[in-house]
Amino acid sequence: MTEALDVVEFLLTARVYDRHQDLDENDLPPAHRSALWGDDGVPRPPQTTEDATREATGVDNPWDAVSGLMFTDRDAFAGNVSLVDDDMAIDWYVERADADRVRDNPVLAFVFGDEFGVDYEAARDANRSVQADPQWIDGLLEEYFDEDDEEMLDLVEVRSPAEIEVTLDDIVLTEEQEEEMSKVAKAIEHRDYLATIGLSEIGKLLFVGPPGTGKTSTARGLAHQLDLPFVEVKLSMITSQYLGETAKNVEKVFEVAKRLSPCILFMDEFDFVATTRTGDEHNAIKRAVNTLLKSIDEVSLVNDDVLLIGATNHPDELDAAAWRRFDEILSFPRPDEQMRADIISLVTSEVDVADFEPAEIAAETDGLTGSDLRLVLREAVLDALVEDRTELTQDDLMAAIEDFEDRDHLRNLDTLEDALDEDHDGHDHADHDHPTPE
Ligand SMILES: Nc1ncnc2c1ncn2[C@@H]1O[C@H](COP(=O)(O)OP(=O)(O)OP(=O)(O)O)[C@@H](O)[C@H]1O
Ligand SMILES: [Mg+2]
């Protein structure tokens, strides 16, 4: 039944879209839009092939779902499914649909909104815009960058919200991080208002913290939650061997971000900027970095709908010029005991663990990051698989922690000198061995 309703809705949407020139691609629900997408947008009339119908609705055999209805037809030769009697289709649909459905489909809200008490403008505003569709993004990237522009592909990666797997629910955030995420979400939602009152120095965040503390995941999760395209730039790639065009490519990244807007522009390894400015670097790199800083100054959330997030593991290497460009600094500390307990619970949520005691694990993992805890779990899972078990025990996890710490110790031998320096100063590792009461 819902299968038939989904298919009829799709066919009806295509029909209404075709009839009303006032409607544009942003009125189509994203799934319909991408199924109907042609070379350059959705053609009129839209091509409702069986394949497109399947893609739009997720119904495996769309024709089977509606072949029993009086007002549908299939042109087996062209592979099209269509409506042969619009009025009958409309009556049939209106009788069975509800307001939620119409609210999710601005095209139908345009014609049936009144009947369902749904406001067309509100439905359109809530609909994901065409700039967030993978097809549109691919088209844009093709327009800006040559296909064989390897340098560029190393430097930037663009994901549509549908292609982002991580959500904010997958990450354990500190209270400060939670607050900042809601603040940013509000700022994006009300950016028109912020523009009216002239508050434009907003929307540039710097995430600061050691590796594996969730900076990248949080930025992606935010894009997912806000349903925005995610443009990720790896700044160290600026030093790639094909330097000639880099400054120009940096400019292009910002142009792409502005065309994709609203979107999130994430710049990883931000410390790279500062070290290159002061270092004895190749001129082409310096030029690229200067272009980058200038572009950062010129982009804005309020005027361009681009939220900029920088991330760094080495805040100490950032100079004042780099700091000054961000209006909020958000710390990603190593998780405390409570957070570690929450993280281990979260990452094991799909795994059976007998005698699971997150608090005990948290107590034994001082200094480990979220990423380390994931590795611990992976180790435990693999070890259990070697014994042909898919159920873990608390002991498996505790053993994996011990292995992890041995390995970590080996790695630290490389940096023994650093460790000695730090111990000499009386901080860092010392507090791992002698926890101070809180
Ligand atoms: N607070 C956390 N809650 C849940 N998972 C976490 C947390 N922190 C890190 N992780 C997990 O660890 C992995 C690595 O995290 P992520 O890549 O976001 O770290 P990062 O801070 O960007 O590291 P780097 O500085 O090396 O780029 C991810 O799989 C992520 O889910
Ligand atoms: Mg990262």
PDB file of N, CA and C in Angstrom, residues 375-427:
ATOM      1  N   LEU A 375      40.328   1.717  18.605  1.00  0.00           N
ATOM      2  CA  LEU A 375      41.365   0.727  18.278  1.00  0.00           C
ATOM      3  C   LEU A 375      41.345  -0.417  19.284  1.00  0.00           C
ATOM      4  N   VAL A 376      41.145  -0.070  20.548  1.00  0.00           N
ATOM      5  CA  VAL A 376      41.060  -1.097  21.588  1.00  0.00           C
ATOM      6  C   VAL A 376      39.928  -2.073  21.251  1.00  0.00           C
ATOM      7  N   LEU A 377      38.794  -1.511  20.883  1.00  0.00           N
ATOM      8  CA  LEU A 377      37.665  -2.372  20.547  1.00  0.00           C
ATOM      9  C   LEU A 377      38.002  -3.254  19.345  1.00  0.00           C
ATOM     10  N   ARG A 378      38.624  -2.654  18.335  1.00  0.00           N
ATOM     11  CA  ARG A 378      38.937  -3.429  17.137  1.00  0.00           C
ATOM     12  C   ARG A 378      39.836  -4.610  17.489  1.00  0.00           C
ATOM     13  N   GLU A 379      40.848  -4.320  18.325  1.00  0.00           N
ATOM     14  CA  GLU A 379      41.775  -5.355  18.767  1.00  0.00           C
ATOM     15  C   GLU A 379      41.020  -6.491  19.473  1.00  0.00           C
ATOM     16  N   ALA A 380      40.129  -6.107  20.356  1.00  0.00           N
ATOM     17  CA  ALA A 380      39.383  -7.103  21.124  1.00  0.00           C
ATOM     18  C   ALA A 380      38.497  -7.941  20.200  1.00  0.00           C
ATOM     19  N   VAL A 381      37.866  -7.282  19.248  1.00  0.00           N
ATOM     20  CA  VAL A 381      36.990  -7.999  18.313  1.00  0.00           C
ATOM     21  C   VAL A 381      37.799  -9.002  17.501  1.00  0.00           C
ATOM     22  N   LEU A 382      38.953  -8.552  16.988  1.00  0.00           N
ATOM     23  CA  LEU A 382      39.769  -9.439  16.154  1.00  0.00           C
ATOM     24  C   LEU A 382      40.302 -10.622  16.969  1.00  0.00           C
ATOM     25  N   ASP A 383      40.753 -10.342  18.177  1.00  0.00           N
ATOM     26  CA  ASP A 383      41.254 -11.427  19.027  1.00  0.00           C
ATOM     27  C   ASP A 383      40.173 -12.459  19.292  1.00  0.00           C
ATOM     28  N   ALA A 384      38.963 -11.976  19.516  1.00  0.00           N
ATOM     29  CA  ALA A 384      37.865 -12.912  19.771  1.00  0.00           C
ATOM     30  C   ALA A 384      37.559 -13.716  18.508  1.00  0.00           C
ATOM     31  N   LEU A 385      37.639 -13.067  17.353  1.00  0.00           N
ATOM     32  CA  LEU A 385      37.361 -13.770  16.095  1.00  0.00           C
ATOM     33  C   LEU A 385      38.361 -14.898  15.867  1.00  0.00           C
ATOM     34  N   VAL A 386      39.611 -14.646  16.269  1.00  0.00           N
ATOM     35  CA  VAL A 386      40.626 -15.688  16.130  1.00  0.00           C
ATOM     36  C   VAL A 386      40.186 -16.941  16.897  1.00  0.00           C
ATOM     37  N   GLU A 387      39.467 -16.708  18.002  1.00  0.00           N
ATOM     38  CA  GLU A 387      38.930 -17.844  18.772  1.00  0.00           C
ATOM     39  C   GLU A 387      37.509 -18.195  18.344  1.00  0.00           C
ATOM     40  N   ASP A 388      37.137 -17.732  17.151  1.00  0.00           N
ATOM     41  CA  ASP A 388      35.803 -18.007  16.607  1.00  0.00           C
ATOM     42  C   ASP A 388      34.665 -17.528  17.495  1.00  0.00           C
ATOM     43  N   ARG A 389      34.878 -16.428  18.168  1.00  0.00           N
ATOM     44  CA  ARG A 389      33.787 -15.877  18.976  1.00  0.00           C
ATOM     45  C   ARG A 389      33.342 -14.538  18.404  1.00  0.00           C
ATOM     46  N   THR A 390      32.055 -14.304  18.377  1.00  0.00           N
ATOM     47  CA  THR A 390      31.575 -12.963  18.034  1.00  0.00           C
ATOM     48  C   THR A 390      30.994 -12.286  19.270  1.00  0.00           C
ATOM     49  N   GLU A 391      30.971 -12.993  20.382  1.00  0.00           N
ATOM     50  CA  GLU A 391      30.589 -12.306  21.612  1.00  0.00           C
ATOM     51  C   GLU A 391      31.860 -11.973  22.387  1.00  0.00           C
ATOM     52  N   LEU A 392      31.967 -10.720  22.802  1.00  0.00           N
ATOM     53  CA  LEU A 392      33.140 -10.298  23.567  1.00  0.00           C
ATOM     54  C   LEU A 392      32.854 -10.410  25.049  1.00  0.00           C
ATOM     55  N   THR A 393      33.928 -10.356  25.825  1.00  0.00           N
ATOM     56  CA  THR A 393      33.750 -10.260  27.269  1.00  0.00           C
ATOM     57  C   THR A 393      34.514  -9.032  27.757  1.00  0.00           C
ATOM     58  N   GLN A 394      34.205  -8.626  28.956  1.00  0.00           N
ATOM     59  CA  GLN A 394      34.928  -7.525  29.576  1.00  0.00           C
ATOM     60  C   GLN A 394      36.431  -7.842  29.587  1.00  0.00           C
ATOM     61  N   ASP A 395      36.775  -9.113  29.842  1.00  0.00           N
ATOM     62  CA  ASP A 395      38.195  -9.499  29.877  1.00  0.00           C
ATOM     63  C   ASP A 395      38.881  -9.252  28.538  1.00  0.00           C
ATOM     64  N   ASP A 396      38.179  -9.548  27.448  1.00  0.00           N
ATOM     65  CA  ASP A 396      38.756  -9.275  26.125  1.00  0.00           C
ATOM     66  C   ASP A 396      39.136  -7.804  26.010  1.00  0.00           C
ATOM     67  N   LEU A 397      38.228  -6.955  26.459  1.00  0.00           N
ATOM     68  CA  LEU A 397      38.490  -5.513  26.348  1.00  0.00           C
ATOM     69  C   LEU A 397      39.664  -5.109  27.233  1.00  0.00           C
ATOM     70  N   MET A 398      39.700  -5.650  28.460  1.00  0.00           N
ATOM     71  CA  MET A 398      40.794  -5.298  29.370  1.00  0.00           C
ATOM     72  C   MET A 398      42.135  -5.767  28.800  1.00  0.00           C
ATOM     73  N   ALA A 399      42.138  -6.956  28.190  1.00  0.00           N
ATOM     74  CA  ALA A 399      43.385  -7.461  27.592  1.00  0.00           C
ATOM     75  C   ALA A 399      43.809  -6.573  26.428  1.00  0.00           C
ATOM     76  N   ALA A 400      42.838  -6.140  25.650  1.00  0.00           N
ATOM     77  CA  ALA A 400      43.158  -5.275  24.507  1.00  0.00           C
ATOM     78  C   ALA A 400      43.737  -3.943  24.966  1.00  0.00           C
ATOM     79  N   ILE A 401      43.261  -3.467  26.111  1.00  0.00           N
ATOM     80  CA  ILE A 401      43.812  -2.206  26.644  1.00  0.00           C
ATOM     81  C   ILE A 401      45.283  -2.398  26.990  1.00  0.00           C
ATOM     82  N   GLU A 402      45.574  -3.541  27.601  1.00  0.00           N
ATOM     83  CA  GLU A 402      46.969  -3.796  27.966  1.00  0.00           C
ATOM     84  C   GLU A 402      47.854  -3.840  26.716  1.00  0.00           C
ATOM     85  N   ASP A 403      47.394  -4.569  25.695  1.00  0.00           N
ATOM     86  CA  ASP A 403      48.142  -4.616  24.431  1.00  0.00           C
ATOM     87  C   ASP A 403      48.342  -3.228  23.868  1.00  0.00           C
ATOM     88  N   PHE A 404      47.268  -2.469  23.910  1.00  0.00           N
ATOM     89  CA  PHE A 404      47.334  -1.128  23.335  1.00  0.00           C
ATOM     90  C   PHE A 404      48.396  -0.310  24.053  1.00  0.00           C
ATOM     91  N   GLU A 405      48.426  -0.435  25.373  1.00  0.00           N
ATOM     92  CA  GLU A 405      49.377   0.376  26.125  1.00  0.00           C
ATOM     93  C   GLU A 405      50.807  -0.074  25.888  1.00  0.00           C
ATOM     94  N   ASP A 406      50.999  -1.382  25.698  1.00  0.00           N
ATOM     95  CA  ASP A 406      52.346  -1.866  25.343  1.00  0.00           C
ATOM     96  C   ASP A 406      52.793  -1.247  24.036  1.00  0.00           C
ATOM     97  N   ARG A 407      51.860  -1.264  23.082  1.00  0.00           N
ATOM     98  CA  ARG A 407      52.189  -0.751  21.770  1.00  0.00           C
ATOM     99  C   ARG A 407      52.501   0.742  21.858  1.00  0.00           C
ATOM    100  N   ASP A 408      51.675   1.449  22.620  1.00  0.00           N
ATOM    101  CA  ASP A 408      51.848   2.869  22.791  1.00  0.00           C
ATOM    102  C   ASP A 408      53.209   3.165  23.403  1.00  0.00           C
ATOM    103  N   HIS A 409      53.595   2.277  24.320  1.00  0.00           N
ATOM    104  CA  HIS A 409      54.875   2.437  24.982  1.00  0.00           C
ATOM    105  C   HIS A 409      56.009   2.314  23.964  1.00  0.00           C
ATOM    106  N   LEU A 410      55.902   1.316  23.088  1.00  0.00           N
ATOM    107  CA  LEU A 410      56.917   1.133  22.050  1.00  0.00           C
ATOM    108  C   LEU A 410      57.031   2.372  21.181  1.00  0.00           C
ATOM    109  N   ARG A 411      55.878   2.893  20.827  1.00  0.00           N
ATOM    110  CA  ARG A 411      55.881   4.060  19.964  1.00  0.00           C
ATOM    111  C   ARG A 411      56.575   5.225  20.673  1.00  0.00           C
ATOM    112  N   ASN A 412      56.344   5.319  21.969  1.00  0.00           N
ATOM    113  CA  ASN A 412      56.900   6.441  22.705  1.00  0.00           C
ATOM    114  C   ASN A 412      58.411   6.361  22.875  1.00  0.00           C
ATOM    115  N   LEU A 413      58.972   5.150  22.687  1.00  0.00           N
ATOM    116  CA  LEU A 413      60.425   5.040  22.787  1.00  0.00           C
ATOM    117  C   LEU A 413      61.099   5.945  21.758  1.00  0.00           C
ATOM    118  N   ASP A 414      60.424   6.087  20.605  1.00  0.00           N
ATOM    119  CA  ASP A 414      60.942   6.974  19.563  1.00  0.00           C
ATOM    120  C   ASP A 414      61.117   8.390  20.071  1.00  0.00           C
ATOM    121  N   THR A 415      60.189   8.769  20.890  1.00  0.00           N
ATOM    122  CA  THR A 415      60.187  10.167  21.328  1.00  0.00           C
ATOM    123  C   THR A 415      60.666  10.259  22.772  1.00  0.00           C
ATOM    124  N   LEU A 416      61.551   9.349  23.122  1.00  0.00           N
ATOM    125  CA  LEU A 416      62.024   9.281  24.495  1.00  0.00           C
ATOM    126  C   LEU A 416      62.594  10.625  24.946  1.00  0.00           C
ATOM    127  N   GLU A 417      63.299  11.242  24.005  1.00  0.00           N
ATOM    128  CA  GLU A 417      63.909  12.512  24.360  1.00  0.00           C
ATOM    129  C   GLU A 417      62.863  13.540  24.776  1.00  0.00           C
ATOM    130  N   ASP A 418      61.806  13.607  23.950  1.00  0.00           N
ATOM    131  CA  ASP A 418      60.721  14.537  24.282  1.00  0.00           C
ATOM    132  C   ASP A 418      60.177  14.208  25.657  1.00  0.00           C
ATOM    133  N   ALA A 419      59.981  12.909  25.876  1.00  0.00           N
ATOM    134  CA  ALA A 419      59.380  12.488  27.135  1.00  0.00           C
ATOM    135  C   ALA A 419      60.257  12.928  28.304  1.00  0.00           C
ATOM    136  N   LEU A 420      61.558  12.747  28.132  1.00  0.00           N
ATOM    137  CA  LEU A 420      62.463  13.152  29.205  1.00  0.00           C
ATOM    138  C   LEU A 420      62.357  14.648  29.465  1.00  0.00           C
ATOM    139  N   ASP A 421      62.320  15.402  28.385  1.00  0.00           N
ATOM    140  CA  ASP A 421      62.193  16.854  28.531  1.00  0.00           C
ATOM    141  C   ASP A 421      60.949  17.193  29.323  1.00  0.00           C
ATOM    142  N   GLU A 422      59.853  16.532  28.932  1.00  0.00           N
ATOM    143  CA  GLU A 422      58.590  16.885  29.568  1.00  0.00           C
ATOM    144  C   GLU A 422      58.587  16.488  31.041  1.00  0.00           C
ATOM    145  N   ASP A 423      59.127  15.283  31.320  1.00  0.00           N
ATOM    146  CA  ASP A 423      59.167  14.840  32.704  1.00  0.00           C
ATOM    147  C   ASP A 423      60.007  15.805  33.536  1.00  0.00           C
ATOM    148  N   HIS A 424      61.069  16.257  32.892  1.00  0.00           N
ATOM    149  CA  HIS A 424      61.950  17.182  33.569  1.00  0.00           C
ATOM    150  C   HIS A 424      61.194  18.450  33.997  1.00  0.00           C
ATOM    151  N   ASP A 425      60.298  18.891  33.107  1.00  0.00           N
ATOM    152  CA  ASP A 425      59.506  20.083  33.419  1.00  0.00           C
ATOM    153  C   ASP A 425      58.444  19.806  34.483  1.00  0.00           C
ATOM    154  N   GLY A 426      58.257  18.548  34.748  1.00  0.00           N
ATOM    155  CA  GLY A 426      57.340  18.216  35.833  1.00  0.00           C
ATOM    156  C   GLY A 426      55.884  18.115  35.434  1.00  0.00           C
ATOM    157  N   HIS A 427      55.567  18.153  34.126  1.00  0.00           N
ATOM    158  CA  HIS A 427      54.161  17.904  33.783  1.00  0.00           C
ATOM    159  C   HIS A 427      54.042  16.772  32.772  1.00  0.00           C
TER     160      HIS A 427
END
